[in-house]
Each structure stands twice: as C-alpha cells, then as structure tokens.
Short mmCIF file of C-alpha atoms in Angstrom, two decimals:
data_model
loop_
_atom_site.label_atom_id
_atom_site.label_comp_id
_atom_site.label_asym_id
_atom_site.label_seq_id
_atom_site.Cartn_x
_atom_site.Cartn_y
_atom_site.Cartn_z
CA UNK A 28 -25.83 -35.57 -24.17
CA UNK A 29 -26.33 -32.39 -26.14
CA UNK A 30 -26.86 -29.00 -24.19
CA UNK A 31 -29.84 -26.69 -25.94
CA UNK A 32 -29.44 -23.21 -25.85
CA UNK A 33 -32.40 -20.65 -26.95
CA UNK A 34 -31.69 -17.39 -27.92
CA UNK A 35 -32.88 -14.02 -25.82
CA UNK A 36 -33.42 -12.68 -28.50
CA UNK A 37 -35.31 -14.90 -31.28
CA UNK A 38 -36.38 -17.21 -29.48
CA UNK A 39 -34.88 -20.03 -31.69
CA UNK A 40 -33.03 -23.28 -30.01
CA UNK A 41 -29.84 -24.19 -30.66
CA UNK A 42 -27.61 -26.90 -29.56
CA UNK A 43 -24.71 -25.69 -28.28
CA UNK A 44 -21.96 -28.00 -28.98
CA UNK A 45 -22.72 -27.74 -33.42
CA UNK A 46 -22.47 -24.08 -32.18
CA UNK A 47 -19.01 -24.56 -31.12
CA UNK A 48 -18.22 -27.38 -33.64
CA UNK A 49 -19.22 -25.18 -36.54
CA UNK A 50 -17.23 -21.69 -34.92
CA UNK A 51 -14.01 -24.49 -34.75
CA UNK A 52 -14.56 -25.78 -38.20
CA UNK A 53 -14.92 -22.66 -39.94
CA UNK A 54 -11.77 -20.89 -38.05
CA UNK A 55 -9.80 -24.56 -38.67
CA UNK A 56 -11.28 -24.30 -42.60
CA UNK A 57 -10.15 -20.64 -42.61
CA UNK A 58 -6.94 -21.08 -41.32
CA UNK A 59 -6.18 -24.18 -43.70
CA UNK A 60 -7.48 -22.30 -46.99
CA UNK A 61 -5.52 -19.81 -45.95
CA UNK A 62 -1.77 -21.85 -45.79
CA UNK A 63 -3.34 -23.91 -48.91
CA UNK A 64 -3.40 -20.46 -50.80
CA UNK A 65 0.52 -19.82 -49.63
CA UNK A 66 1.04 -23.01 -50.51
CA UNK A 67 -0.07 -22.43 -54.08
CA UNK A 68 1.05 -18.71 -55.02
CA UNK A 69 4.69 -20.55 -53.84
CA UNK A 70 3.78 -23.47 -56.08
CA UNK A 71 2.80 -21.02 -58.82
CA UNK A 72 5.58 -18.74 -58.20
CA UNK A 73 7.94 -21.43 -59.11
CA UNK A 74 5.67 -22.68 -62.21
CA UNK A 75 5.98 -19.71 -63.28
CA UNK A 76 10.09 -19.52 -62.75
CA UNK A 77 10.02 -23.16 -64.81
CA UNK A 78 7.79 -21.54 -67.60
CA UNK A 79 10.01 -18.35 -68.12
CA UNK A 80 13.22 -21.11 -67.86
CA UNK A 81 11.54 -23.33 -70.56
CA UNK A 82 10.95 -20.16 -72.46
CA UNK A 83 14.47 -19.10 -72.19
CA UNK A 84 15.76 -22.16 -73.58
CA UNK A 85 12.90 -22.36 -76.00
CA UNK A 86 14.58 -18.87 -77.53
CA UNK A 87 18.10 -20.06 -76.99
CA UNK A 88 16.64 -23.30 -79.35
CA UNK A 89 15.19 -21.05 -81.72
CA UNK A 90 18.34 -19.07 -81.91
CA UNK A 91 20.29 -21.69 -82.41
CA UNK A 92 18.35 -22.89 -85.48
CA UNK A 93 18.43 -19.44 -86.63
CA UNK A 94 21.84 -19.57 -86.62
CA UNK A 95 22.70 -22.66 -88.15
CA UNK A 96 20.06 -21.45 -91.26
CA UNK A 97 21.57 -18.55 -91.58
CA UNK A 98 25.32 -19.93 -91.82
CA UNK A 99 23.67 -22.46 -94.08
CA UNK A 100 22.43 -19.94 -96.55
CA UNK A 101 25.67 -17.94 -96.16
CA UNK A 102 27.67 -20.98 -97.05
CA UNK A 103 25.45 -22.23 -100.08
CA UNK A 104 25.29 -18.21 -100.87
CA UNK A 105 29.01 -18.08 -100.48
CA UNK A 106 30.00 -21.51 -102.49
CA UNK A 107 27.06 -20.56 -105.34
CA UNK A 108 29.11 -17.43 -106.04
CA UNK A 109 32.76 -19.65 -105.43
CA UNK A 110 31.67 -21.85 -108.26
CA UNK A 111 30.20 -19.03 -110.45
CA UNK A 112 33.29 -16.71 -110.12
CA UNK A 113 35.00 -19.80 -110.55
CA UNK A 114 33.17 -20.89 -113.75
CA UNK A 115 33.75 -17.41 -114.93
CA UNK A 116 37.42 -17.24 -114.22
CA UNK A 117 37.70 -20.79 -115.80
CA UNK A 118 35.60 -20.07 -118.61
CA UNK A 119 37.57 -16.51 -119.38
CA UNK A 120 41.28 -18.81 -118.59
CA UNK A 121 40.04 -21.41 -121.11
CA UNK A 122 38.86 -19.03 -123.67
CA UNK A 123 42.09 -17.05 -123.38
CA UNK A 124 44.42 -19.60 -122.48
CA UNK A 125 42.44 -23.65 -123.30
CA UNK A 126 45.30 -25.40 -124.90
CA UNK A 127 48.35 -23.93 -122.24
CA UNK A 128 46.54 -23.62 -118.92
CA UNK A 129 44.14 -26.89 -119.30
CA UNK A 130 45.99 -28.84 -117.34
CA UNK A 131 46.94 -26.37 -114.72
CA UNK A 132 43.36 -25.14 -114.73
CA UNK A 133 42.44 -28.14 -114.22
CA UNK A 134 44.62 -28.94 -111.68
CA UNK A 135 43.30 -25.97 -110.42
CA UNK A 136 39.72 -26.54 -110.53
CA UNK A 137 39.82 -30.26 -109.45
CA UNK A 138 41.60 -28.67 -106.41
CA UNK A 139 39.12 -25.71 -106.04
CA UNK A 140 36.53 -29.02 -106.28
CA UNK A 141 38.60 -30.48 -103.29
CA UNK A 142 38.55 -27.23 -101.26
CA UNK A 143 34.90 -27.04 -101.77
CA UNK A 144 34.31 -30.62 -100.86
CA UNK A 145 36.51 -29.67 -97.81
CA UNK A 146 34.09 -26.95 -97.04
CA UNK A 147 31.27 -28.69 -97.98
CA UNK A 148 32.42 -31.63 -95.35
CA UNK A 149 32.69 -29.23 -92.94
CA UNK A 150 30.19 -27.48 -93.00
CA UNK A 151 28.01 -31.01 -92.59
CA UNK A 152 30.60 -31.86 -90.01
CA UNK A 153 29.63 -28.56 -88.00
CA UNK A 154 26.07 -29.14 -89.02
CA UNK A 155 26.00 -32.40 -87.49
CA UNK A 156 27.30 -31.02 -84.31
CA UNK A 157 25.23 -28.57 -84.17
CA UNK A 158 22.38 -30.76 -84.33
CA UNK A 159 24.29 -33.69 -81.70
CA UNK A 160 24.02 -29.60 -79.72
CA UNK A 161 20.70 -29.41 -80.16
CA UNK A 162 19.83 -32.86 -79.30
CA UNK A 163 21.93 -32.26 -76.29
CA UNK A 164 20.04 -29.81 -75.53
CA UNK A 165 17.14 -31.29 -76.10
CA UNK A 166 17.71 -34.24 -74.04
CA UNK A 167 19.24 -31.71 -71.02
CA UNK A 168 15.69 -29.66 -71.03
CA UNK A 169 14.03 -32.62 -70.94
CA UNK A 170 15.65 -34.11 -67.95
CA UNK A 171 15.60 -30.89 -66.53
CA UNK A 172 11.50 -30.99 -67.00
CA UNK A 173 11.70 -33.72 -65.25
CA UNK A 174 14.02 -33.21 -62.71
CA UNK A 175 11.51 -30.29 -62.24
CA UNK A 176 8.27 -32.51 -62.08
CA UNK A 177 9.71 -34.42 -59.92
CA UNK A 178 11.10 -31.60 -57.49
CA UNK A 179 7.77 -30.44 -57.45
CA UNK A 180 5.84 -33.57 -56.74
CA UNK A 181 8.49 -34.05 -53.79
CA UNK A 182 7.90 -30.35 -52.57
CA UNK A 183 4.41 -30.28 -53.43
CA UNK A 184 4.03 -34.10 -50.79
CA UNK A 185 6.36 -32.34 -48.26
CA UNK A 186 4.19 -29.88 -48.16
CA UNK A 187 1.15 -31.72 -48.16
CA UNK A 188 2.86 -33.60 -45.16
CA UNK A 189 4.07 -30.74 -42.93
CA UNK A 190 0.26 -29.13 -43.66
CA UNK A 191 -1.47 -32.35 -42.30
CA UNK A 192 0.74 -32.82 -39.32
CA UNK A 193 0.53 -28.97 -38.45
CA UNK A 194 -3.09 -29.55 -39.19
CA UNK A 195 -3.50 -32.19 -37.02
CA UNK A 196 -1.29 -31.06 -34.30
CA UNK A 197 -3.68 -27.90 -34.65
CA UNK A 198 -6.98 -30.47 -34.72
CA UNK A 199 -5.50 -32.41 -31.10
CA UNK A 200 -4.98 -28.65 -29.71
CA UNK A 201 -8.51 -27.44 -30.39
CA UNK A 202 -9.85 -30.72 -29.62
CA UNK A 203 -8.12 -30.82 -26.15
CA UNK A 204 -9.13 -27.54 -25.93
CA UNK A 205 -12.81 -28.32 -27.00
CA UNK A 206 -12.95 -31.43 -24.47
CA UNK A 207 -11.68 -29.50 -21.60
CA UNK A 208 -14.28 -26.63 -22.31
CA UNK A 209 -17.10 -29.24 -22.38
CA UNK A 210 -15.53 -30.91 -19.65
CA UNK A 211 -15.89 -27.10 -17.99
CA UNK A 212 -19.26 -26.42 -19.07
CA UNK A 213 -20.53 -29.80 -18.15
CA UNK A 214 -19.22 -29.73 -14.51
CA UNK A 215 -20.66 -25.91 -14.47
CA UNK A 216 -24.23 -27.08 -15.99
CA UNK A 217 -24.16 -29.94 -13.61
CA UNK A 218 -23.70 -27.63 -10.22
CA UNK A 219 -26.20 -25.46 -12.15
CA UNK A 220 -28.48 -28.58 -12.27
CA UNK A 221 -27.50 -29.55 -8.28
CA UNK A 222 -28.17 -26.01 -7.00
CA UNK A 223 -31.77 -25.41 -9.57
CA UNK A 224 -32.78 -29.16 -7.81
CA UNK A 225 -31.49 -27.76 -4.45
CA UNK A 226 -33.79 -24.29 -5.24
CA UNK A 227 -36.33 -26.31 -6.34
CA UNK A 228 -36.51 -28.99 -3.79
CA UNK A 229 -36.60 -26.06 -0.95
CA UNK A 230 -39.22 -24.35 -3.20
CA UNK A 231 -41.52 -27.70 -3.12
CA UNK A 232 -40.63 -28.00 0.80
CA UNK A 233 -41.94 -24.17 1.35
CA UNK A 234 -44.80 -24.86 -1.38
CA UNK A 235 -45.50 -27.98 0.94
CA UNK A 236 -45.49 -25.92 4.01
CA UNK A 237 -47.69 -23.42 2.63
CA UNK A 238 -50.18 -25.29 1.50
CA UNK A 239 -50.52 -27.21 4.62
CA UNK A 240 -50.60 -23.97 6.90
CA UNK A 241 -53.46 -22.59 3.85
CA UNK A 242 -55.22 -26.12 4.92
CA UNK A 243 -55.35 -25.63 8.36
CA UNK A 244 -56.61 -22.53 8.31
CA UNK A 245 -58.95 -23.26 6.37
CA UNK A 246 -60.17 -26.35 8.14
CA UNK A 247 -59.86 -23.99 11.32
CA UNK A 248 -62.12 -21.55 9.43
CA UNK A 249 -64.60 -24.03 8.26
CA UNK A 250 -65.00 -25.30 11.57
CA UNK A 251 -65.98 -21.96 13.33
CA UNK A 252 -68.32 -20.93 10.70
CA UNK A 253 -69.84 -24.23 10.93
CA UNK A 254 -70.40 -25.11 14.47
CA UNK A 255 -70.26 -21.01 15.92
CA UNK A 256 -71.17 -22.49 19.66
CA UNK A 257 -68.00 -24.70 19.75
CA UNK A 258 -64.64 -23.66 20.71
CA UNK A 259 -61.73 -23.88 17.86
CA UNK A 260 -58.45 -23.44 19.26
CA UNK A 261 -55.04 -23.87 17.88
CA UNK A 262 -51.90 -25.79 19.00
CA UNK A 263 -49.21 -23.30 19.01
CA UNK A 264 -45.82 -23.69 16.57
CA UNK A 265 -42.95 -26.28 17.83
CA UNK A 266 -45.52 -27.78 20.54
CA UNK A 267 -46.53 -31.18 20.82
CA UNK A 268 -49.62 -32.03 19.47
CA UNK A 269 -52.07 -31.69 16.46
CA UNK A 270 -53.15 -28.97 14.54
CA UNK A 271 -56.12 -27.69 16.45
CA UNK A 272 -58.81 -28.73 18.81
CA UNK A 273 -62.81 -28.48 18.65
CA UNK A 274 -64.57 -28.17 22.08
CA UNK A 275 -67.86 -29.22 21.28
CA UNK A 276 -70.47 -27.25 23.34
CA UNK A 277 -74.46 -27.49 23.48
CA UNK A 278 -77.07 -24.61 23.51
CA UNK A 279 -76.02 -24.16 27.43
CA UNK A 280 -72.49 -23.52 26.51
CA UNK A 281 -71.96 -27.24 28.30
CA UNK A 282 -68.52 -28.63 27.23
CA UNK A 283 -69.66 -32.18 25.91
CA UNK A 284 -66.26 -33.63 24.42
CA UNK A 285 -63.37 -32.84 21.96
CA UNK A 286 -62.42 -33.66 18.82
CA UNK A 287 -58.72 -33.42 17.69
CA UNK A 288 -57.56 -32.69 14.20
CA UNK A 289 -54.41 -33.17 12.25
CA UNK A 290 -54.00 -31.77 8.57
CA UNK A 291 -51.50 -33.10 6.15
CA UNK A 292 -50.81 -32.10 2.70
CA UNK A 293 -48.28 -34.43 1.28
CA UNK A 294 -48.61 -36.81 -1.71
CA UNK A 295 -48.10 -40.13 0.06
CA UNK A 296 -49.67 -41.41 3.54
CA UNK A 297 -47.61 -42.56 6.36
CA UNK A 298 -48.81 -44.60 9.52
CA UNK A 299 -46.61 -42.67 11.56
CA UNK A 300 -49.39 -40.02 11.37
CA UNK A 301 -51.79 -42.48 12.71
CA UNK A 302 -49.57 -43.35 15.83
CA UNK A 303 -48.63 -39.32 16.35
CA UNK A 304 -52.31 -38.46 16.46
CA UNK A 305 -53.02 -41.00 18.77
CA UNK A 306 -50.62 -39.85 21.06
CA UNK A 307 -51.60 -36.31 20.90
CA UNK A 308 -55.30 -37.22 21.43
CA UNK A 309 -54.15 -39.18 24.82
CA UNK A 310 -51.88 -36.07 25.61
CA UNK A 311 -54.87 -33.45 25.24
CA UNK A 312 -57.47 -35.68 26.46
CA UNK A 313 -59.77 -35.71 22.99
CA UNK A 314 -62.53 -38.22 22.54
CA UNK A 315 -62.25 -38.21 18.81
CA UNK A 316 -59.24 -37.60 16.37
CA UNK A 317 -59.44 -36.73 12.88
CA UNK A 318 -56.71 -37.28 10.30
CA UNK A 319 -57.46 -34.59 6.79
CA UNK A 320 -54.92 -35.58 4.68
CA UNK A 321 -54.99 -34.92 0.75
CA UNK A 322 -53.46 -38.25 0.00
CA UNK A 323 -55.66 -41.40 1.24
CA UNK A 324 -54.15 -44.97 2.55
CA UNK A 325 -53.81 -47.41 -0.49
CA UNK A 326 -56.76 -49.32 1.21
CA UNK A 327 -59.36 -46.89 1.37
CA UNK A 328 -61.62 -44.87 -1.01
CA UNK A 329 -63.26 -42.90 1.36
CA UNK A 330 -63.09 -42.28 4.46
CA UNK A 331 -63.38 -44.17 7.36
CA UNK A 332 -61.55 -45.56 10.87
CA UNK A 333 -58.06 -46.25 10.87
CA UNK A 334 -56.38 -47.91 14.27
CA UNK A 335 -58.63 -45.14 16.17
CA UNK A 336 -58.09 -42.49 14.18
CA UNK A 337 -60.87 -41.32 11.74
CA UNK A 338 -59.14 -40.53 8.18
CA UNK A 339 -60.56 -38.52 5.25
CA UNK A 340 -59.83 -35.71 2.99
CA UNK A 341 -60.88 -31.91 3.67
CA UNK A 342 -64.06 -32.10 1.09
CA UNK A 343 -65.38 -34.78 3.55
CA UNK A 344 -64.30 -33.99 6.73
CA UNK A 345 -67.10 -31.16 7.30
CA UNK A 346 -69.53 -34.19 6.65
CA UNK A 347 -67.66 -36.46 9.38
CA UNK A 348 -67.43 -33.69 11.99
CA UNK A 349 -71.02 -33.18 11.76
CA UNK A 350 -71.67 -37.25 12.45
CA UNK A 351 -69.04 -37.41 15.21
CA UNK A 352 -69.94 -33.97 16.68
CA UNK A 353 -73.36 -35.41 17.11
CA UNK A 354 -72.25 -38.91 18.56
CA UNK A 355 -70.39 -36.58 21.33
CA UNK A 356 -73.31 -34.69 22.09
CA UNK A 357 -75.66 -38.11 22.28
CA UNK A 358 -72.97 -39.75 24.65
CA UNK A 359 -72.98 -36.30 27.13
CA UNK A 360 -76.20 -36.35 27.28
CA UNK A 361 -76.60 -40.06 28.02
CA UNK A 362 -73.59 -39.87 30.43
CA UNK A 363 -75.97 -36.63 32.12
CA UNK A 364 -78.74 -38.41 32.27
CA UNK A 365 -77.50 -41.75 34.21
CA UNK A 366 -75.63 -38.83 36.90
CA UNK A 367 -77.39 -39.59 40.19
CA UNK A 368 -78.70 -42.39 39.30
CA UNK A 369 -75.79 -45.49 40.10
CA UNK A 370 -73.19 -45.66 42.93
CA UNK A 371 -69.59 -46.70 42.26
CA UNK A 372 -70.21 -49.57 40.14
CA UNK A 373 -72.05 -47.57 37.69
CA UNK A 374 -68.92 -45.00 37.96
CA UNK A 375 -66.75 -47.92 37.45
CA UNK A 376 -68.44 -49.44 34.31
CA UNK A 377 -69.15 -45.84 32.49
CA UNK A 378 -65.11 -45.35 33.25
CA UNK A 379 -64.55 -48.91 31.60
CA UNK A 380 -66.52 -48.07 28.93
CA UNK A 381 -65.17 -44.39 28.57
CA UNK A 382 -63.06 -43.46 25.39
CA UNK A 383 -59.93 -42.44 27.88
CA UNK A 384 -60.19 -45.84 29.30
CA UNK A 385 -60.30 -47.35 25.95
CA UNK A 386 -56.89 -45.20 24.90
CA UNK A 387 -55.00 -45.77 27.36
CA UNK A 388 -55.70 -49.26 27.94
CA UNK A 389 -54.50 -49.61 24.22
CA UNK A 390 -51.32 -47.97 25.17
CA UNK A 391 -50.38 -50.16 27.98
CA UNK A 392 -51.60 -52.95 25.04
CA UNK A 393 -49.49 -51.76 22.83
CA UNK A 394 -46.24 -50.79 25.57
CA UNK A 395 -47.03 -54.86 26.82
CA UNK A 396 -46.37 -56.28 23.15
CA UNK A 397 -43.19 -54.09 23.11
CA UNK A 398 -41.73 -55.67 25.54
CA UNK A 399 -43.05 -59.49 24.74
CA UNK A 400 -41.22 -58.79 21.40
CA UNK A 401 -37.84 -57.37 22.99
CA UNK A 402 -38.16 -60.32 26.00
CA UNK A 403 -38.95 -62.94 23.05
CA UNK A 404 -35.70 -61.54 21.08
CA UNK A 405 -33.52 -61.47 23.75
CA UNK A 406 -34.35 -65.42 24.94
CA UNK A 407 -33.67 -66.47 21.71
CA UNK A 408 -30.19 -64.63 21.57
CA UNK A 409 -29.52 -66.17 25.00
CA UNK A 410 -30.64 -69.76 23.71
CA UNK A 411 -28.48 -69.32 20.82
CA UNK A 412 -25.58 -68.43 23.00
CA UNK A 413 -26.02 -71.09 25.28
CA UNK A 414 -25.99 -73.90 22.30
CA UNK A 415 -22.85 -72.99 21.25
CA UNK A 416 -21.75 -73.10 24.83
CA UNK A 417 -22.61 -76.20 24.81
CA UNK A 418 -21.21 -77.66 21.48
CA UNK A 419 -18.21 -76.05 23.00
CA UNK A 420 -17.78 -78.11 26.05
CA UNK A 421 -19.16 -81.52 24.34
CA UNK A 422 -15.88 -80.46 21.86
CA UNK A 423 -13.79 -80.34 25.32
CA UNK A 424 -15.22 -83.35 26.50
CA UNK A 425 -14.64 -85.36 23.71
CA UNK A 426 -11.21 -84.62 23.67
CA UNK A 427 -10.51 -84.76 27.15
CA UNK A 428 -12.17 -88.42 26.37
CA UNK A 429 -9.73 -89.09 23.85
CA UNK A 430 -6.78 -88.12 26.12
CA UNK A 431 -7.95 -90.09 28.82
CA UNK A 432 -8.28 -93.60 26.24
CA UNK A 433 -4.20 -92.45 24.99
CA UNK A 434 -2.85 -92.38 28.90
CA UNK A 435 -4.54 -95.73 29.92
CA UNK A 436 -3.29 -97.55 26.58
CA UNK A 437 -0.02 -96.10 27.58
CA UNK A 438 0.15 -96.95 31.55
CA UNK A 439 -1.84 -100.22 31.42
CA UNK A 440 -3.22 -100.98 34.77
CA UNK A 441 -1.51 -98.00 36.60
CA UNK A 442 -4.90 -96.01 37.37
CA UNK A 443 -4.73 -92.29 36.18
CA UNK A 444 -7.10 -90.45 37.94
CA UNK A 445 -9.03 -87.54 35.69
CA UNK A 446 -11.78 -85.94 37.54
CA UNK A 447 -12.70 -83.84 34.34
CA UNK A 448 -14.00 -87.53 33.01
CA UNK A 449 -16.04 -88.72 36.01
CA UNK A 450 -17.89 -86.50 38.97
CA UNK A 451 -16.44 -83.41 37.34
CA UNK A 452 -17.91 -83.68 34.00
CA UNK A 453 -21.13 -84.80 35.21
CA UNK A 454 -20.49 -81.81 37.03
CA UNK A 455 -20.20 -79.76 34.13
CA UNK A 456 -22.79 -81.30 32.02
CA UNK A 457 -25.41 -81.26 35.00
CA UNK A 458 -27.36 -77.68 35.59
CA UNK A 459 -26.32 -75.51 38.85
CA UNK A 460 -28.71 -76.35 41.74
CA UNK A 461 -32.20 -74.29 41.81
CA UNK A 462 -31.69 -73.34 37.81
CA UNK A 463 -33.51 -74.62 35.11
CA UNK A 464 -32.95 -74.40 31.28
CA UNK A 465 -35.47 -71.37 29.89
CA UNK A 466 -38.30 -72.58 27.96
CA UNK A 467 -40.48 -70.78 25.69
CA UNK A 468 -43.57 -69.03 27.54
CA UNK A 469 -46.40 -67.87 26.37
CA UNK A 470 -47.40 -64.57 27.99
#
C-alpha cells in the first residue's frame, strides 16, 4: 500500500516510496555511469595503445617499401651505368683492339652479362623476400588485429560481467536495505496508526462524555425554566441512579409525584438502559421515568412507552413532560379528593392500583421467571443425567444377563445363584421407596 506524504512547505503530495525509489535509482544510475565511464577511458586508453601500435607498424611498412624502392633504383641506377661504362669500355676495346681482344672481350662481356644476371637474380631473389617479409608482416599485424579484437571483446564481456554482478550484488544490498527501511517505516506508521486510533478513540469517548454531561444540563436547565414551581435535583457522580429527578409541585407547593430522567447520547440504543432506569425509578421511588436518548429503538419513530419506561429524544421530551407532569397532578388530586372518604379497602385498592405497586409487583414478576428459567434448566440437566444413568445400568444388566446364560450352559442343572439377575435387579431397576421420577410442571 503506498504511504502519501505532503510537503510543509508546498503543499504538494507525494508518495513516498517513488521518493525513495527515484533517490536509489538515480544514486544506483550515478554510480553505474560512473564505473561505465572508467570502464571506457580504460577501453579507450588501450584503443588508443592498438592505434599508435598499428601506426608503428604502418611506418615500419612504409619504411620497408621505401627501402626496397630505393635499393631498386640504386641497383637499376647502378647496373644502367655497369652496362654503359661497360658499352663504353667495350666499344673503346673494340675500336682499339676488335680483331685481338674479340674473343676475350667477349668472353669478357658474356661474363660481365653473367655477373649482371647474377645480380639481377639476386636482387629479385632479395626482392622476393622482401616481399614473403612484408607479407609476413602483413599476415603477423593482421593476426595481431585480431588477437586484439578478440582480447578486447573478452575484456570488454569480463567487464561487462564483473559490472553486472557488482551491480547486482549492489541492487540485493540496497534492496535489502530498502525492504528493511519499509519494513521500519511500516511497523513505525502502523504504531503511529494504533496510538492516532488510541488518541482518537479516547477523544470520541471524552467527546461522548461531553456531550452527554452538555445534554443533561441542558435538559436540567430546560426543566427549571419550564416548570419554576417544581423541584430539579441532580443525582450526584458515581451514585446509583439516573441523571436527575423532577418533584412535581402544585400552586401550594404540594409534592404531587416524581418523574425520573435518564439522558444518553450515544449512536445506538441498548435495552439495558430500559432495565437500569427501571431500577433506579423503584430505588428513588418515581412515578414516571423518562429515557432522552439521541438515538431511538429500531421500532419506533417517535416517542412513546417502552417496558415502563417513556422513550424520546430531547426536542420532544419538553412536550412529554408537560403531558405526564399533568397526568401526575390529575392522579394527586384524585388520590386527595377520595382521602376521608373509604376505610381500608379503599386504602387497599388505591395501593393495588398505585404505580409502586405496579413496579414492584413487576419485579417480583420478573425475579419469579428467573428462577422458572434456572429451575426449568436445571431439571432438564438432571433428566439428562439420569438417562444416561440409566442406559448405563440396562448396559450392566444386559451383560450380567449374558454371564448368567454362559454359567448355566456351562454347569447344567447345578443352580448358580445371581441375585444381581432376580430380587436385586428388580431392585435396581425399581425407584427407592417415597421417590418418584420428576415430571415436567407447569408453574
């Protein structure tokens, strides 16, 4: 999942792991362009060593040519002026001497003819190895090119080997390196994450609390400026009991009831209010509870009577208190008027018919079903019990059965006596004297 960063200081968002991946890459590129450039100044270095050897041996080629022209055109030079001295002196011999020196100029000459043929020979002799030499030569730079080409192409993959597995050793160190930092900064992000939705999740709980204490003063408030000759009180911190209590007084000052109220500020309803309230109106002897809460049972719009307990939100509980203020007042003053009037009958029936009867009647109602349920539970446990008691001893019976049938086929007509099989297991099976198997009762 990629983290997003904004900047202090622009404002702009940024994820943060392409900030790290680009910061790698570029130091990774930097460092590789930088051994690629080493790489190729050493590469060029020895081009450049090959280049000045091919020159040398370029002008070692070119010298040798030179050379072998230049002894060239001193031979032809030197046999042109052989054979023109030569012509001369045999030309002068003859003209002095034609008739007695022919034949030993002659001689002469055909030998001077085989000298220079000698020479001639070789000179084409050394000519020809000169150029067998040069081919030589040839042949050796071009191997040598090769040779080069080849030691280059061998250093130049070497290279190109050591580079990628230093690279790559290099990549597994930074990326080891990279997954341990995220690994880092994803454990710290995550405790940031626990201890913002630890901050916040107190910050909600206070927020709740708040709220609810600004809603029951304000419900406290409301009720004071509304009904100025009743008495508001409120149920102190860490003591049992609801939120506050409405005395509801006439003109005379006459106490004519109370009304208890709870206040709740919480996004989802629980019945455990209902129950609490009810309990705390038995405890401080209310005739009427009232349940504000912001958030409403699934099953009602509006408000309205909930096990006993009146429910609705603060915009209409100003509206209710008025109704059941009033119904308070009407039953005082009914109850006032019939003082006097009745012995203890009438005292009986208007306690019968008395909200405090009615509550705590529904308690013992509800403390009687209780213990139904828990009686019910426990009979059936004890019922269970029992039939695998008994599976038990029709098991033992059966095979005490079987035992008995194996030791008369054995003895024959030698009686065996086994009380377990007669008196005794009727014994067993049968139910103790004055006990009776539970059945189900309906209570």
């Amino acid at each position: 999942m990629a983290t997003s960063i904004t900047c202090p200081n622009c404002k702009h968002p940024f994820v943060m792991e392409e900030a790290f991946a680009a910061d790698i890459e570029k130091e990774m590129r930097g460092k590789m362009e930088t051994e690629w450039r080493k790489r190729m100044e050493s590469l060029q270095a020895e081009k450049h060593e090959m280049a000045q050897l091919r020159q040398q041996v370029a002008a070692e080629r070119q010298q040798v040519l030179q050379d072998r022209q230049r002894q060239e055109e001193e031979l032809n030079i030197r046999l042109q002026a052989e054979k023109i001295k030569l012509q001369e002196s045999l030309m002068e011999n003859i003209r002095k001497d034609v008739s007695a020196d022919f034949e030993n100029k002659l001689r002469m000459l055909q030998e001077a003819q085989q000298e220079s043929e000698e020479k001639l020979r070789t000179a084409r002799q050394k000519e020809l190895d000169f150029l067998r030499k040069a081919q030589e030569l040839a042949n050796r730079e071009q191997e040598l090119e090769i040779d080069l080409q080849k030691r280059m192409l061998e250093e130049r993959s070497r290279l190109m080997e050591q580079i990628r597995k230093e690279e790559l050793e290099r990549t597994n160190v930074k990326e080891t390196e990279y997954q341990l930092r995220q690994k880092e900064l994803e454990k710290q992000l995550e405790d940031q994450r626990r201890l913002v939705e630890e901050m916040r999740r107190k910050a909600e709980q206070g927020s709740m609390q708040l709220q609810g204490e600004v809603q029951e003063l304000a419900l406290e408030e409301m009720l004071r400026s509304t009904f100025p000759f009743d008495a508001v009180s409120e149920v102190g911190k860490g003591v049992r009991g609801a939120d506050c209590i409405q005395t509801v007084r006439n003109q005379f000052g006459q106490e004519c009831g109370k009304i208890i109220y709870e206040s709740k500020r919480t996004k989802d309803f629980s019945r455990e209010w209902i129950e609490k309230l009810k309990a705390d109106m038995r405890g401080q002897g209310a005739d009427v509870a009232i349940l504000v809460t912001q958030a409403m049972p699934r099953d009602m719009e509006r408000f309205g009577e909930r096990d006993g307990v009146w429910v609705c939100t603060f915009s209409d509980v100003k509206s209710l208190a008025y109704v059941l203020r009033d119904a308070i007042m009407k039953v005082y003053h009914s109850a006032r008027s019939q003082e006097n009037k009745g012995d203890k009958m009438h005292l009986l029936y208007h306690y019968l018919t008395s909200g405090e009867f009615a509550e705590q009647w529904s308690a013992i109602r509800e403390g009687f079903r209780s213990m139904k349920t828990s009686i019910q539970r426990e009979r059936e446990a004890m019922e269970k019990l029992w039939k695998a008691r008994e599976k038990q001893l029709e098991k033992v019976l059966l095979n005490a059965a079987h035992i008995k049938g194996s030791i008369e086929g054995i003895a024959g007509s030698d009686s065996v006596d086994l009380q377990l099989l007669d008196d005794a297991a009727e014994a067993l099976l049968a139910p103790p004297n004055g006990t009776r198997k539970p059945e189900q009762d309906n209570i």
